[in-house]
mmCIF file of N, CA and C in Angstrom:
data_model
loop_
_atom_site.group_PDB
_atom_site.id
_atom_site.type_symbol
_atom_site.label_atom_id
_atom_site.label_comp_id
_atom_site.label_asym_id
_atom_site.label_seq_id
_atom_site.Cartn_x
_atom_site.Cartn_y
_atom_site.Cartn_z
ATOM 1 N N MET E 195 167.932 43.771 5.580
ATOM 2 C CA MET E 195 166.854 43.195 5.296
ATOM 3 C C MET E 195 167.631 41.679 5.927
ATOM 4 N N LEU E 196 166.718 40.738 6.271
ATOM 5 C CA LEU E 196 167.340 39.325 6.656
ATOM 6 C C LEU E 196 167.534 38.649 6.240
ATOM 7 N N ALA E 197 168.661 37.723 5.379
ATOM 8 C CA ALA E 197 168.639 37.234 5.479
ATOM 9 C C ALA E 197 169.067 35.076 5.813
ATOM 10 N N PHE E 198 168.134 34.366 5.775
ATOM 11 C CA PHE E 198 167.491 33.165 5.675
ATOM 12 C C PHE E 198 168.096 32.221 5.627
ATOM 13 N N HIS E 199 168.484 31.248 7.003
ATOM 14 C CA HIS E 199 169.911 30.584 6.147
ATOM 15 C C HIS E 199 168.869 29.253 6.368
ATOM 16 N N SER E 200 169.504 28.085 5.587
ATOM 17 C CA SER E 200 169.160 26.953 5.262
ATOM 18 C C SER E 200 169.737 25.339 6.048
ATOM 19 N N SER E 201 168.703 25.024 6.862
ATOM 20 C CA SER E 201 170.145 23.840 6.930
ATOM 21 C C SER E 201 170.560 22.713 6.628
ATOM 22 N N THR E 202 169.723 22.950 5.262
ATOM 23 C CA THR E 202 169.876 22.061 4.240
ATOM 24 C C THR E 202 170.757 22.257 3.250
ATOM 25 N N PRO E 203 172.270 21.576 3.400
ATOM 26 C CA PRO E 203 172.729 22.090 2.246
ATOM 27 C C PRO E 203 172.808 22.163 0.593
ATOM 28 N N ALA E 204 173.117 23.044 0.066
ATOM 29 C CA ALA E 204 173.324 23.299 -1.357
ATOM 30 C C ALA E 204 173.640 21.969 -2.680
ATOM 31 N N ALA E 205 173.061 21.316 -3.280
ATOM 32 C CA ALA E 205 174.077 20.508 -3.492
ATOM 33 C C ALA E 205 174.338 21.159 -4.534
ATOM 34 N N ARG E 206 175.961 20.650 -5.067
ATOM 35 C CA ARG E 206 177.081 21.478 -5.446
ATOM 36 C C ARG E 206 176.663 20.721 -6.981
ATOM 37 N N VAL E 207 177.197 22.082 -7.962
ATOM 38 C CA VAL E 207 176.796 22.144 -9.238
ATOM 39 C C VAL E 207 178.473 21.689 -9.682
ATOM 40 N N PRO E 208 179.268 20.446 -10.428
ATOM 41 C CA PRO E 208 180.295 20.834 -10.935
ATOM 42 C C PRO E 208 180.787 21.651 -11.942
ATOM 43 N N GLY E 209 181.846 22.194 -11.610
ATOM 44 C CA GLY E 209 182.756 22.913 -12.306
ATOM 45 C C GLY E 209 183.395 22.911 -13.110
ATOM 46 N N PRO E 210 184.441 23.080 -13.589
ATOM 47 C CA PRO E 210 185.609 23.522 -14.638
ATOM 48 C C PRO E 210 186.904 22.893 -13.851
ATOM 49 N N ALA E 211 186.983 22.850 -12.256
ATOM 50 C CA ALA E 211 187.921 22.429 -11.560
ATOM 51 C C ALA E 211 188.120 21.028 -12.112
ATOM 52 N N ASP E 212 186.746 20.271 -11.501
ATOM 53 C CA ASP E 212 186.439 19.117 -11.734
ATOM 54 C C ASP E 212 186.697 18.365 -13.112
ATOM 55 N N ALA E 213 186.277 18.920 -13.384
ATOM 56 C CA ALA E 213 186.252 18.096 -14.931
ATOM 57 C C ALA E 213 188.409 18.514 -15.464
ATOM 58 N N ILE E 214 189.271 19.163 -14.840
ATOM 59 C CA ILE E 214 190.191 19.242 -15.084
ATOM 60 C C ILE E 214 190.631 18.126 -13.994
ATOM 61 N N GLY E 215 190.703 17.759 -13.002
ATOM 62 C CA GLY E 215 191.107 17.211 -12.027
ATOM 63 C C GLY E 215 190.583 15.385 -12.905
ATOM 64 N N GLN E 216 189.607 14.866 -12.957
ATOM 65 C CA GLN E 216 188.885 13.744 -13.655
ATOM 66 C C GLN E 216 189.685 13.533 -14.990
ATOM 67 N N ALA E 217 190.438 15.406 -16.351
ATOM 68 C CA ALA E 217 191.114 14.966 -16.996
ATOM 69 C C ALA E 217 192.504 14.845 -16.774
ATOM 70 N N SER E 218 193.214 15.258 -15.797
ATOM 71 C CA SER E 218 194.682 14.508 -15.475
ATOM 72 C C SER E 218 194.510 13.072 -14.412
ATOM 73 N N ALA E 219 193.408 12.567 -14.353
ATOM 74 C CA ALA E 219 194.115 11.666 -13.657
ATOM 75 C C ALA E 219 193.084 10.561 -14.917
ATOM 76 N N SER E 220 192.767 10.626 -15.552
ATOM 77 C CA SER E 220 192.487 9.941 -16.693
ATOM 78 C C SER E 220 193.821 9.924 -17.962
ATOM 79 N N ASN E 221 194.485 10.707 -17.848
ATOM 80 C CA ASN E 221 195.921 11.744 -18.732
ATOM 81 C C ASN E 221 196.911 11.007 -17.540
ATOM 82 N N ALA E 222 196.590 10.638 -16.057
ATOM 83 C CA ALA E 222 198.103 9.775 -15.742
ATOM 84 C C ALA E 222 197.651 8.487 -16.109
ATOM 85 N N SER E 223 196.704 7.505 -15.880
ATOM 86 C CA SER E 223 196.626 5.764 -16.285
ATOM 87 C C SER E 223 196.828 6.243 -17.980
ATOM 88 N N ASP E 224 196.937 6.630 -18.520
ATOM 89 C CA ASP E 224 196.802 7.042 -19.924
ATOM 90 C C ASP E 224 198.402 6.507 -20.295
ATOM 91 N N TRP E 225 199.464 7.944 -19.990
ATOM 92 C CA TRP E 225 201.191 8.099 -19.702
ATOM 93 C C TRP E 225 201.215 6.593 -18.878
ATOM 94 N N ALA E 226 200.563 6.097 -18.066
ATOM 95 C CA ALA E 226 201.850 5.497 -17.831
ATOM 96 C C ALA E 226 201.173 3.678 -18.301
ATOM 97 N N ARG E 227 200.051 3.695 -18.853
ATOM 98 C CA ARG E 227 200.021 2.663 -19.640
ATOM 99 C C ARG E 227 201.261 2.299 -21.404
ATOM 100 N N CYS E 228 201.524 3.829 -21.617
ATOM 101 C CA CYS E 228 201.780 4.130 -23.190
ATOM 102 C C CYS E 228 203.584 4.019 -22.104
ATOM 103 N N GLY E 229 203.457 4.017 -21.225
ATOM 104 C CA GLY E 229 205.410 3.933 -20.787
ATOM 105 C C GLY E 229 205.774 2.700 -21.009
ATOM 106 N N MET E 230 204.765 1.421 -20.438
ATOM 107 C CA MET E 230 204.783 0.389 -20.415
ATOM 108 C C MET E 230 204.666 -0.425 -21.875
ATOM 109 N N ALA E 231 203.670 0.325 -22.448
ATOM 110 C CA ALA E 231 203.315 -0.386 -23.819
ATOM 111 C C ALA E 231 204.608 -0.846 -24.606
ATOM 112 N N TYR E 232 205.243 0.689 -24.955
ATOM 113 C CA TYR E 232 206.336 1.066 -26.226
ATOM 114 C C TYR E 232 207.705 0.267 -25.937
ATOM 115 N N TRP E 233 208.401 1.678 -24.907
ATOM 116 C CA TRP E 233 209.375 1.584 -24.829
ATOM 117 C C TRP E 233 209.597 2.032 -23.340
ATOM 118 N N PRO E 234 211.590 1.479 -22.589
ATOM 119 C CA PRO E 234 211.302 1.945 -20.849
ATOM 120 C C PRO E 234 212.137 3.372 -21.229
ATOM 121 N N ALA E 235 211.356 4.312 -21.346
ATOM 122 C CA ALA E 235 211.832 5.612 -21.783
ATOM 123 C C ALA E 235 212.546 6.100 -20.594
ATOM 124 N N HIS E 236 212.991 5.865 -19.299
ATOM 125 C CA HIS E 236 214.097 6.302 -18.186
ATOM 126 C C HIS E 236 215.441 5.567 -18.784
ATOM 127 N N SER E 237 215.458 3.913 -19.326
ATOM 128 C CA SER E 237 216.358 3.788 -19.839
ATOM 129 C C SER E 237 216.830 4.180 -21.004
ATOM 130 N N LEU E 238 215.888 4.761 -22.054
ATOM 131 C CA LEU E 238 216.224 5.161 -23.384
ATOM 132 C C LEU E 238 217.243 6.595 -23.343
ATOM 133 N N ASP E 239 216.574 7.234 -21.634
ATOM 134 C CA ASP E 239 217.030 8.650 -21.871
ATOM 135 C C ASP E 239 218.807 8.690 -21.117
ATOM 136 N N ALA E 240 219.286 7.507 -20.353
ATOM 137 C CA ALA E 240 219.962 7.255 -19.728
ATOM 138 C C ALA E 240 221.072 6.558 -20.723
ATOM 139 N N PHE E 241 220.781 5.901 -22.354
ATOM 140 C CA PHE E 241 221.125 5.915 -23.130
ATOM 141 C C PHE E 241 221.667 6.691 -23.940
ATOM 142 N N LEU E 242 220.972 7.752 -23.784
ATOM 143 C CA LEU E 242 221.471 8.900 -24.685
ATOM 144 C C LEU E 242 222.458 9.625 -24.066
ATOM 145 N N LEU E 243 222.514 9.821 -22.625
ATOM 146 C CA LEU E 243 223.230 10.491 -22.237
ATOM 147 C C LEU E 243 224.443 9.580 -21.767
ATOM 148 N N ARG E 244 224.325 8.486 -21.881
ATOM 149 C CA ARG E 244 225.936 7.818 -22.062
ATOM 150 C C ARG E 244 226.702 7.577 -23.303
ATOM 151 N N MET E 245 225.781 7.289 -24.095
ATOM 152 C CA MET E 245 226.256 7.655 -25.660
ATOM 153 C C MET E 245 227.204 9.228 -25.640
ATOM 154 N N ALA E 246 226.236 10.059 -25.533
ATOM 155 C CA ALA E 246 227.216 11.117 -25.200
ATOM 156 C C ALA E 246 228.001 11.903 -24.716
ATOM 157 N N ALA E 247 228.008 10.637 -23.417
ATOM 158 C CA ALA E 247 229.518 11.236 -22.714
ATOM 159 C C ALA E 247 230.699 10.350 -23.043
ATOM 160 N N HIS E 248 230.031 9.504 -24.140
ATOM 161 C CA HIS E 248 231.440 9.564 -25.658
ATOM 162 C C HIS E 248 231.259 9.371 -26.690
ATOM 163 N N GLY E 249 230.732 11.187 -26.314
ATOM 164 C CA GLY E 249 231.452 11.662 -27.514
ATOM 165 C C GLY E 249 229.744 11.679 -28.920
ATOM 166 N N GLN E 250 228.556 10.875 -28.311
ATOM 167 C CA GLN E 250 228.827 10.070 -29.908
ATOM 168 C C GLN E 250 226.582 10.817 -29.279
ATOM 169 N N CYS E 251 226.314 11.935 -30.677
ATOM 170 C CA CYS E 251 224.883 12.453 -30.036
ATOM 171 C C CYS E 251 224.126 11.154 -31.528
ATOM 172 N N VAL E 252 223.616 10.720 -30.778
ATOM 173 C CA VAL E 252 222.016 10.245 -30.488
ATOM 174 C C VAL E 252 220.887 10.731 -30.343
ATOM 175 N N SER E 253 219.702 10.960 -31.546
ATOM 176 C CA SER E 253 218.664 10.923 -31.624
ATOM 177 C C SER E 253 217.436 10.282 -31.391
ATOM 178 N N ALA E 254 216.884 10.868 -29.928
ATOM 179 C CA ALA E 254 215.570 9.860 -29.398
ATOM 180 C C ALA E 254 214.750 9.992 -30.333
ATOM 181 N N ALA E 255 214.114 11.062 -30.983
ATOM 182 C CA ALA E 255 213.644 11.040 -31.704
ATOM 183 C C ALA E 255 213.581 9.848 -33.386
ATOM 184 N N MET E 256 215.037 9.927 -34.056
ATOM 185 C CA MET E 256 214.952 8.721 -34.707
ATOM 186 C C MET E 256 215.365 7.577 -33.999
ATOM 187 N N MET E 257 215.599 6.901 -32.991
ATOM 188 C CA MET E 257 215.692 5.913 -32.599
ATOM 189 C C MET E 257 214.019 5.408 -32.464
ATOM 190 N N LEU E 258 212.849 6.238 -32.332
ATOM 191 C CA LEU E 258 212.227 6.088 -32.399
ATOM 192 C C LEU E 258 211.396 5.524 -33.433
ATOM 193 N N GLY E 259 211.990 6.145 -34.270
ATOM 194 C CA GLY E 259 211.122 6.069 -35.336
ATOM 195 C C GLY E 259 211.987 5.550 -36.450
ATOM 196 N N ASP E 260 213.357 5.064 -36.721
ATOM 197 C CA ASP E 260 213.420 4.698 -37.094
ATOM 198 C C ASP E 260 214.610 3.364 -36.640
ATOM 199 N N ARG E 261 214.176 2.353 -37.252
ATOM 200 C CA ARG E 261 214.464 0.869 -36.288
ATOM 201 C C ARG E 261 215.916 0.737 -36.761
ATOM 202 N N ARG E 262 216.581 0.731 -38.001
ATOM 203 C CA ARG E 262 217.509 1.090 -38.552
ATOM 204 C C ARG E 262 218.697 1.658 -37.512
ATOM 205 N N TYR E 263 218.048 2.807 -38.165
ATOM 206 C CA TYR E 263 219.011 3.531 -36.651
ATOM 207 C C TYR E 263 219.233 3.301 -35.622
ATOM 208 N N ALA E 264 218.250 2.898 -35.322
ATOM 209 C CA ALA E 264 218.779 2.545 -33.480
ATOM 210 C C ALA E 264 219.369 1.588 -33.449
ATOM 211 N N VAL E 265 218.913 0.339 -34.553
ATOM 212 C CA VAL E 265 220.311 -1.141 -34.345
ATOM 213 C C VAL E 265 221.709 -0.354 -34.568
ATOM 214 N N GLU E 266 221.597 0.721 -35.366
ATOM 215 C CA GLU E 266 222.758 1.381 -35.490
ATOM 216 C C GLU E 266 223.919 1.762 -34.056
ATOM 217 N N GLN E 267 222.691 2.998 -33.578
ATOM 218 C CA GLN E 267 223.145 3.207 -32.805
ATOM 219 C C GLN E 267 223.734 2.305 -31.347
ATOM 220 N N LEU E 268 222.322 0.878 -31.224
ATOM 221 C CA LEU E 268 223.072 0.001 -30.090
ATOM 222 C C LEU E 268 223.914 -0.715 -30.766
ATOM 223 N N GLU E 269 224.005 -1.127 -31.880
ATOM 224 C CA GLU E 269 225.984 -1.272 -32.206
ATOM 225 C C GLU E 269 227.233 -0.357 -31.812
ATOM 226 N N ARG E 270 226.464 0.767 -32.120
ATOM 227 C CA ARG E 270 228.018 1.807 -31.898
ATOM 228 C C ARG E 270 228.191 2.074 -30.423
ATOM 229 N N ALA E 271 227.367 1.155 -29.470
ATOM 230 C CA ALA E 271 227.163 1.240 -28.335
ATOM 231 C C ALA E 271 227.619 0.210 -28.020
ATOM 232 N N TRP E 272 227.314 -0.960 -28.659
ATOM 233 C CA TRP E 272 228.205 -2.460 -28.118
ATOM 234 C C TRP E 272 229.182 -2.311 -28.072
ATOM 235 N N ALA E 273 230.159 -1.686 -29.214
ATOM 236 C CA ALA E 273 231.047 -1.870 -29.763
ATOM 237 C C ALA E 273 231.758 -0.971 -28.326
ATOM 238 N N LEU E 274 231.298 0.538 -27.360
ATOM 239 C CA LEU E 274 232.139 1.186 -26.252
ATOM 240 C C LEU E 274 232.441 0.002 -25.182
ATOM 241 N N GLN E 275 233.317 -0.795 -25.923
ATOM 242 C CA GLN E 275 232.999 -2.189 -24.187
ATOM 243 C C GLN E 275 233.605 -1.782 -22.979
ATOM 244 N N ASP E 276 234.192 -0.700 -22.586
ATOM 245 C CA ASP E 276 234.876 -0.251 -21.232
ATOM 246 C C ASP E 276 233.471 0.558 -20.335
ATOM 247 N N ASP E 277 232.459 0.272 -21.052
ATOM 248 C CA ASP E 277 231.214 0.739 -20.272
ATOM 249 C C ASP E 277 230.092 -0.025 -19.969
ATOM 250 N N ALA E 278 230.442 -0.220 -18.519
ATOM 251 C CA ALA E 278 229.256 -1.684 -18.682
ATOM 252 C C ALA E 278 227.987 -1.136 -18.069
ATOM 253 N N GLU E 279 228.243 0.057 -17.890
ATOM 254 C CA GLU E 279 226.617 0.794 -17.723
ATOM 255 C C GLU E 279 225.319 0.904 -19.071
ATOM 256 N N LEU E 280 226.358 1.598 -20.103
ATOM 257 C CA LEU E 280 225.920 2.007 -21.026
ATOM 258 C C LEU E 280 225.902 -0.195 -21.804
ATOM 259 N N GLN E 281 226.829 -0.792 -21.961
ATOM 260 C CA GLN E 281 226.198 -2.302 -21.730
ATOM 261 C C GLN E 281 225.203 -3.241 -21.578
ATOM 262 N N THR E 282 225.104 -2.902 -20.349
ATOM 263 C CA THR E 282 223.396 -3.095 -19.658
ATOM 264 C C THR E 282 222.500 -2.640 -20.592
ATOM 265 N N LEU E 283 222.429 -0.845 -20.773
ATOM 266 C CA LEU E 283 221.042 -0.424 -21.564
ATOM 267 C C LEU E 283 221.239 -0.791 -22.643
ATOM 268 N N THR E 284 222.229 -0.732 -23.146
ATOM 269 C CA THR E 284 222.093 -1.634 -24.650
ATOM 270 C C THR E 284 221.130 -2.787 -24.896
ATOM 271 N N GLU E 285 221.721 -3.643 -23.701
ATOM 272 C CA GLU E 285 220.804 -4.807 -23.795
ATOM 273 C C GLU E 285 219.602 -4.619 -23.366
ATOM 274 N N GLU E 286 219.310 -3.823 -22.658
ATOM 275 C CA GLU E 286 217.923 -3.658 -21.822
ATOM 276 C C GLU E 286 217.195 -3.028 -23.290
ATOM 277 N N LEU E 287 218.140 -2.479 -23.973
ATOM 278 C CA LEU E 287 216.675 -1.442 -24.965
ATOM 279 C C LEU E 287 216.609 -2.162 -26.389
ATOM 280 N N ALA E 288 217.272 -3.163 -26.309
ATOM 281 C CA ALA E 288 217.446 -4.378 -27.709
ATOM 282 C C ALA E 288 216.353 -4.627 -28.346
ATOM 283 N N PRO E 289 216.028 -5.446 -26.946
ATOM 284 C CA PRO E 289 214.792 -6.037 -27.218
ATOM 285 C C PRO E 289 212.631 -4.913 -28.132
ATOM 286 N N TYR E 290 213.842 -3.918 -26.946
ATOM 287 C CA TYR E 290 212.159 -2.676 -28.089
ATOM 288 C C TYR E 290 212.819 -2.528 -29.375
ATOM 289 N N PHE E 291 213.561 -1.870 -30.119
ATOM 290 C CA PHE E 291 214.068 -1.483 -30.833
ATOM 291 C C PHE E 291 214.675 -2.509 -32.099
ATOM 292 N N ALA E 292 215.254 -3.524 -31.677
ATOM 293 C CA ALA E 292 216.346 -4.857 -33.054
ATOM 294 C C ALA E 292 215.327 -6.073 -32.391
ATOM 295 N N GLY E 293 213.997 -5.999 -31.972
ATOM 296 C CA GLY E 293 213.951 -7.364 -32.208
ATOM 297 C C GLY E 293 214.403 -8.435 -31.507
ATOM 298 N N ARG E 294 214.415 -9.152 -31.063
ATOM 299 C CA ARG E 294 215.356 -9.719 -29.981
ATOM 300 C C ARG E 294 216.480 -9.681 -29.833
ATOM 301 N N SER E 295 216.833 -9.733 -28.235
ATOM 302 C CA SER E 295 218.242 -8.983 -28.308
ATOM 303 C C SER E 295 219.470 -9.549 -29.032
ATOM 304 N N PRO E 296 219.966 -9.314 -30.301
ATOM 305 C CA PRO E 296 221.643 -9.756 -30.029
ATOM 306 C C PRO E 296 222.531 -9.471 -29.790
ATOM 307 N N PHE E 297 222.263 -8.657 -28.769
ATOM 308 C CA PHE E 297 223.649 -8.319 -27.606
ATOM 309 C C PHE E 297 223.258 -8.895 -26.448
ATOM 310 N N ALA E 298 223.222 -9.952 -26.411
ATOM 311 C CA ALA E 298 222.653 -10.365 -24.913
ATOM 312 C C ALA E 298 224.019 -11.505 -24.648
ATOM 313 N N ARG E 299 224.403 -11.182 -23.607
ATOM 314 C CA ARG E 299 226.015 -11.450 -22.414
ATOM 315 C C ARG E 299 226.049 -13.293 -23.055
ATOM 316 N N ALA E 300 225.067 -13.884 -23.945
ATOM 317 C CA ALA E 300 225.336 -15.384 -23.880
ATOM 318 C C ALA E 300 225.891 -15.415 -25.356
ATOM 319 N N THR E 301 225.487 -14.242 -25.925
ATOM 320 C CA THR E 301 226.524 -14.065 -27.610
ATOM 321 C C THR E 301 227.177 -13.445 -27.645
ATOM 322 N N ARG E 302 227.839 -12.965 -26.665
ATOM 323 C CA ARG E 302 229.300 -11.588 -26.841
ATOM 324 C C ARG E 302 230.332 -12.763 -26.222
ATOM 325 N N ASN E 303 231.214 -12.280 -27.327
ATOM 326 C CA ASN E 303 232.671 -12.579 -27.146
ATOM 327 C C ASN E 303 233.519 -12.024 -26.126
#
């Protein structure tokens, strides 16, 4: 039997791969928007690690869900004056968790 070859291309039918590609592009922009709107996730992760280096266990979930807990952890971090990186992270995170930063360099003794 002979097969006929058409010179006009067949119309492409969208498949599941197209839906996945559109969804992941949409999710990527949603995640980027969330990252800018709520808190600096990388700074929070670095804060948790720096606190762990000082033997202080800090819960990310509690930091995000309980303002009083977050402020207490920021105060504990602020008391560790020997860690400049932790001080910088505390200043950066304070406005997100404690409102206006009570840890600004101008008010530090």
